[in-house]
Structure formats: structure tokens, C-alpha cells
Amino acid sequence: MYVLLVYDIREKRVDKMRKLCRRYLNWIQNSVFEGEISEVKLKELLLKSESFLNLDEDSVILFKSRSQQWLEKQVLGQERSQLGEFL
Amino acid sequence: MYVLLVYDIREKRVDKMRKLCRRYLNWIQNSVFEGEISEVKLKELLLKSESFLNLDEDSVILFKSRSQQWLEKQVLGQERSQLGEFL
């Protein structure tokens, strides 16, 4: 399953969320991750994130697709993911 | 066509980009917009954004799908778009 994950999280929790997401998905921009992931692994990621997120303040949106082929990606400007390896 | 647009833009240009995107798409989170849009309107939006963005520093990523039905959306926490009307 292809997943696109975007989050809007209070600064004090951003580092933790970024680290967690990087273990499951690929970072592509600021607070945006994407990747192929199984239902089980996705559930694991969400459960772990819920353990430290404050869902009254934070927001995570997932877009799921059975296959990436339904989505065409277009990038304007910098491809942040190329820098991602060094973060 | 269904489009998901995420941007990572220097702060001084964020207001302009947010205003521009709101004229074409629906704000759903921080720097994330989505909506149904025609090819022509999307081209218009991108041309306008390129007139003030600095593509050496800024990044805009578009995910395009012929139909929103290929994407299942899941929200954890706050639905920012409900606040969007007041911004």
C-alpha cells in the first residue's frame, strides 16, 4: 500500500515524529513522508505516534492508495528528499 | 482531476502562496492543500506561484490523480480544514 503522510504538530513533538516516520517511510518535504507500507506496519506507526502526540493540538493526515500508480508526482523547485539522507 | 499540493517555502513568501492556493484549492493542513481542479487552472496556479517563488530555495510537490476515489483519507487529531474558514 502506498501512503502519503502529512503532519502539523507542535514544535516540541516534531523531532520525535520525524524520527518515527523515517523508520517507516521516506521523507520528501518538511512535514511530508511517503512510501510503500503494509497495513500492519502502518498501524504500528500510528499507535507509536499516538503514544506521544497530543491529538487535541496535533494533526496527522494519511492518504492511502492501493498503488502509487494512481498518483502522478510533480516537483517544482527543490527535491528535499535528496537532502534527506544527511538529516 | 484531484490534486494534493504540499509546499515548503521560505517564511517571507508563505502568505502569498497560501492566499494563491486558497483561490484554487481547499486548505487541509499547515502547508497542504487539496481539491478538484482542471489542467488549465492548475497550470495557472503554478505559473502564478512561479512568479514569486524562489525555486532554488522553495519546494512545491503536487500529487495528481484522475479521481479522488483512488485515495482514502484518514485523519488523526485535529481537522484543520474546519478552522480554515476563519483564516
mmCIF file of C-alpha atoms in Angstrom:
data_model
loop_
_atom_site.group_PDB
_atom_site.id
_atom_site.type_symbol
_atom_site.label_atom_id
_atom_site.label_comp_id
_atom_site.label_asym_id
_atom_site.label_seq_id
_atom_site.Cartn_x
_atom_site.Cartn_y
_atom_site.Cartn_z
ATOM 1 C CA MET A 1 0.000 0.000 0.000
ATOM 2 C CA TYR A 2 1.272 3.452 -0.892
ATOM 3 C CA VAL A 3 0.903 6.077 1.811
ATOM 4 C CA LEU A 4 1.388 9.799 1.915
ATOM 5 C CA LEU A 5 1.577 11.186 5.437
ATOM 6 C CA VAL A 6 1.458 14.875 6.331
ATOM 7 C CA TYR A 7 1.584 16.218 9.851
ATOM 8 C CA ASP A 8 1.113 19.527 11.605
ATOM 9 C CA ILE A 9 2.497 19.068 15.093
ATOM 10 C CA ARG A 10 3.602 21.315 17.953
ATOM 11 C CA GLU A 11 7.336 22.008 17.719
ATOM 12 C CA LYS A 12 8.275 20.165 20.892
ATOM 13 C CA ARG A 13 6.987 16.905 19.429
ATOM 14 C CA VAL A 14 8.198 17.343 15.849
ATOM 15 C CA ASP A 15 11.622 15.708 16.309
ATOM 16 C CA LYS A 16 10.099 12.577 17.769
ATOM 17 C CA MET A 17 7.512 12.366 14.994
ATOM 18 C CA ARG A 18 10.084 12.918 12.269
ATOM 19 C CA LYS A 19 12.329 10.179 13.664
ATOM 20 C CA LEU A 20 9.418 7.774 13.951
ATOM 21 C CA CYS A 21 8.186 8.425 10.415
ATOM 22 C CA ARG A 22 11.665 7.993 8.973
ATOM 23 C CA ARG A 23 11.731 4.453 10.309
ATOM 24 C CA TYR A 24 8.684 3.556 8.210
ATOM 25 C CA LEU A 25 8.509 5.983 5.278
ATOM 26 C CA ASN A 26 10.606 8.245 3.078
ATOM 27 C CA TRP A 27 10.857 11.926 3.890
ATOM 28 C CA ILE A 28 10.025 14.085 0.894
ATOM 29 C CA GLN A 29 9.422 17.559 2.255
ATOM 30 C CA ASN A 30 9.139 19.499 5.513
ATOM 31 C CA SER A 31 6.398 17.520 7.279
ATOM 32 C CA VAL A 32 5.580 15.155 4.412
ATOM 33 C CA PHE A 33 6.510 11.471 4.140
ATOM 34 C CA GLU A 34 5.619 8.847 1.561
ATOM 35 C CA GLY A 35 6.245 5.202 0.903
ATOM 36 C CA GLU A 36 5.104 1.648 0.478
ATOM 37 C CA ILE A 37 3.987 0.176 3.774
ATOM 38 C CA SER A 38 1.885 -2.753 4.972
ATOM 39 C CA GLU A 39 -1.348 -2.323 6.950
ATOM 40 C CA VAL A 40 0.359 -3.855 9.981
ATOM 41 C CA LYS A 41 3.372 -1.569 9.836
ATOM 42 C CA LEU A 42 1.135 1.456 9.318
ATOM 43 C CA LYS A 43 -0.929 0.519 12.358
ATOM 44 C CA GLU A 44 2.321 0.202 14.325
ATOM 45 C CA LEU A 45 3.459 3.654 13.191
ATOM 46 C CA LEU A 46 0.131 5.230 14.135
ATOM 47 C CA LEU A 47 -0.022 3.536 17.534
ATOM 48 C CA LYS A 48 3.510 4.678 18.325
ATOM 49 C CA SER A 49 2.735 8.233 17.234
ATOM 50 C CA GLU A 50 -0.422 8.323 19.328
ATOM 51 C CA SER A 51 1.648 7.496 22.404
ATOM 52 C CA PHE A 52 3.312 10.926 22.338
ATOM 53 C CA LEU A 53 1.131 13.135 20.142
ATOM 54 C CA ASN A 54 -1.499 15.387 21.656
ATOM 55 C CA LEU A 55 -4.415 14.853 19.310
ATOM 56 C CA ASP A 56 -6.199 17.925 20.676
ATOM 57 C CA GLU A 57 -3.407 20.038 19.228
ATOM 58 C CA ASP A 58 -1.697 17.912 16.602
ATOM 59 C CA SER A 59 -2.903 16.740 13.240
ATOM 60 C CA VAL A 60 -1.799 13.839 11.055
ATOM 61 C CA ILE A 61 -3.413 13.181 7.689
ATOM 62 C CA LEU A 62 -2.867 9.984 5.740
ATOM 63 C CA PHE A 63 -3.645 9.437 2.079
ATOM 64 C CA LYS A 64 -3.670 5.779 1.216
ATOM 65 C CA SER A 65 -3.696 4.207 -2.186
ATOM 66 C CA ARG A 66 -3.509 0.578 -3.164
ATOM 67 C CA SER A 67 -0.794 1.516 -5.585
ATOM 68 C CA GLN A 68 1.387 4.535 -6.274
ATOM 69 C CA GLN A 69 0.436 4.277 -9.945
ATOM 70 C CA TRP A 70 -2.770 6.220 -9.285
ATOM 71 C CA LEU A 71 -0.741 9.229 -8.288
ATOM 72 C CA GLU A 72 1.420 11.271 -10.584
ATOM 73 C CA LYS A 73 4.030 13.304 -8.737
ATOM 74 C CA GLN A 74 5.292 16.665 -9.939
ATOM 75 C CA VAL A 75 8.008 18.642 -8.172
ATOM 76 C CA LEU A 76 8.614 22.362 -8.501
ATOM 77 C CA GLY A 77 11.873 23.652 -7.097
ATOM 78 C CA GLN A 78 13.991 21.717 -4.653
ATOM 79 C CA GLU A 79 13.684 17.977 -4.199
ATOM 80 C CA ARG A 80 14.127 17.945 -0.428
ATOM 81 C CA SER A 81 14.356 14.190 -0.304
ATOM 82 C CA GLN A 82 17.776 14.380 -1.915
ATOM 83 C CA LEU A 83 18.961 16.246 1.165
ATOM 84 C CA GLY A 84 17.080 13.856 3.425
ATOM 85 C CA GLU A 85 19.899 11.344 3.595
ATOM 86 C CA PHE A 86 22.021 13.810 5.508
ATOM 87 C CA LEU A 87 19.469 14.850 8.106
ATOM 88 C CA MET B 1 -8.551 15.991 -11.634
ATOM 89 C CA TYR B 2 -7.849 15.630 -7.924
ATOM 90 C CA VAL B 3 -4.720 17.358 -6.682
ATOM 91 C CA LEU B 4 -2.853 17.343 -3.420
ATOM 92 C CA LEU B 5 -0.363 20.178 -3.102
ATOM 93 C CA VAL B 6 2.287 20.457 -0.382
ATOM 94 C CA TYR B 7 4.795 23.261 -0.140
ATOM 95 C CA ASP B 8 7.889 24.073 1.858
ATOM 96 C CA ILE B 9 8.553 27.743 1.302
ATOM 97 C CA ARG B 10 10.614 30.461 2.982
ATOM 98 C CA GLU B 11 8.519 32.313 5.540
ATOM 99 C CA LYS B 12 8.518 35.635 3.720
ATOM 100 C CA ARG B 13 6.711 34.066 0.758
ATOM 101 C CA VAL B 14 4.342 31.788 2.669
ATOM 102 C CA ASP B 15 1.454 34.275 2.993
ATOM 103 C CA LYS B 16 1.406 34.930 -0.736
ATOM 104 C CA MET B 17 1.492 31.213 -1.547
ATOM 105 C CA ARG B 18 -1.245 30.397 0.966
ATOM 106 C CA LYS B 19 -3.512 33.104 -0.471
ATOM 107 C CA LEU B 20 -2.888 31.932 -4.011
ATOM 108 C CA CYS B 21 -3.562 28.275 -3.212
ATOM 109 C CA ARG B 22 -6.767 29.134 -1.380
ATOM 110 C CA ARG B 23 -8.143 30.625 -4.582
ATOM 111 C CA TYR B 24 -7.804 27.275 -6.354
ATOM 112 C CA LEU B 25 -7.823 24.529 -3.715
ATOM 113 C CA ASN B 26 -9.009 23.704 -0.201
ATOM 114 C CA TRP B 27 -6.651 24.128 2.712
ATOM 115 C CA ILE B 28 -6.442 20.990 4.814
ATOM 116 C CA GLN B 29 -3.379 21.399 6.978
ATOM 117 C CA ASN B 30 -0.402 23.675 7.591
ATOM 118 C CA SER B 31 1.131 23.761 4.093
ATOM 119 C CA VAL B 32 -1.176 21.219 2.473
ATOM 120 C CA PHE B 33 -4.000 21.892 0.023
ATOM 121 C CA GLU B 34 -6.272 19.560 -1.910
ATOM 122 C CA GLY B 35 -9.096 19.758 -4.385
ATOM 123 C CA GLU B 36 -10.607 19.111 -7.758
ATOM 124 C CA ILE B 37 -9.020 21.331 -10.390
ATOM 125 C CA SER B 38 -8.744 21.405 -14.173
ATOM 126 C CA GLU B 39 -5.416 21.126 -16.004
ATOM 127 C CA VAL B 40 -5.801 24.728 -17.164
ATOM 128 C CA LYS B 41 -6.490 26.092 -13.697
ATOM 129 C CA LEU B 42 -3.609 24.095 -12.261
ATOM 130 C CA LYS B 43 -1.265 25.485 -14.882
ATOM 131 C CA GLU B 44 -2.497 28.968 -13.981
ATOM 132 C CA LEU B 45 -1.843 28.342 -10.280
ATOM 133 C CA LEU B 46 1.680 27.053 -10.962
ATOM 134 C CA LEU B 47 2.561 29.912 -13.298
ATOM 135 C CA LYS B 48 1.382 32.447 -10.742
ATOM 136 C CA SER B 49 3.329 30.757 -7.966
ATOM 137 C CA GLU B 50 6.481 30.639 -10.072
ATOM 138 C CA SER B 51 6.285 34.418 -10.479
ATOM 139 C CA PHE B 52 7.148 34.964 -6.803
ATOM 140 C CA LEU B 53 8.669 31.704 -5.566
ATOM 141 C CA ASN B 54 12.403 31.189 -5.475
ATOM 142 C CA LEU B 55 12.750 27.672 -6.818
ATOM 143 C CA ASP B 56 16.341 27.446 -5.582
ATOM 144 C CA GLU B 57 15.013 27.648 -2.034
ATOM 145 C CA ASP B 58 11.356 26.707 -2.204
ATOM 146 C CA SER B 59 9.710 23.408 -2.913
ATOM 147 C CA VAL B 60 6.216 22.552 -4.133
ATOM 148 C CA ILE B 61 5.128 18.961 -4.642
ATOM 149 C CA LEU B 62 1.947 18.012 -6.467
ATOM 150 C CA PHE B 63 0.230 14.642 -6.355
ATOM 151 C CA LYS B 64 -2.272 14.291 -9.131
ATOM 152 C CA SER B 65 -4.914 11.661 -9.545
ATOM 153 C CA ARG B 66 -7.611 11.346 -12.155
ATOM 154 C CA SER B 67 -10.056 10.810 -9.355
ATOM 155 C CA GLN B 68 -10.074 11.188 -5.605
ATOM 156 C CA GLN B 69 -11.509 7.677 -5.342
ATOM 157 C CA TRP B 70 -8.022 6.177 -5.573
ATOM 158 C CA LEU B 71 -7.111 7.859 -2.325
ATOM 159 C CA GLU B 72 -8.504 7.006 1.044
ATOM 160 C CA LYS B 73 -8.057 9.781 3.579
ATOM 161 C CA GLN B 74 -7.567 9.190 7.286
ATOM 162 C CA VAL B 75 -7.259 11.963 9.847
ATOM 163 C CA LEU B 76 -5.690 11.664 13.290
ATOM 164 C CA GLY B 77 -6.293 14.551 15.644
ATOM 165 C CA GLN B 78 -7.462 17.943 14.549
ATOM 166 C CA GLU B 79 -9.172 18.526 11.219
ATOM 167 C CA ARG B 80 -7.527 21.842 10.439
ATOM 168 C CA SER B 81 -9.742 22.483 7.478
ATOM 169 C CA GLN B 82 -12.652 23.076 9.805
ATOM 170 C CA LEU B 83 -10.769 26.090 11.142
ATOM 171 C CA GLY B 84 -9.747 27.103 7.649
ATOM 172 C CA GLU B 85 -12.834 29.142 7.012
ATOM 173 C CA PHE B 86 -11.779 31.652 9.623
ATOM 174 C CA LEU B 87 -8.207 32.153 8.494
#
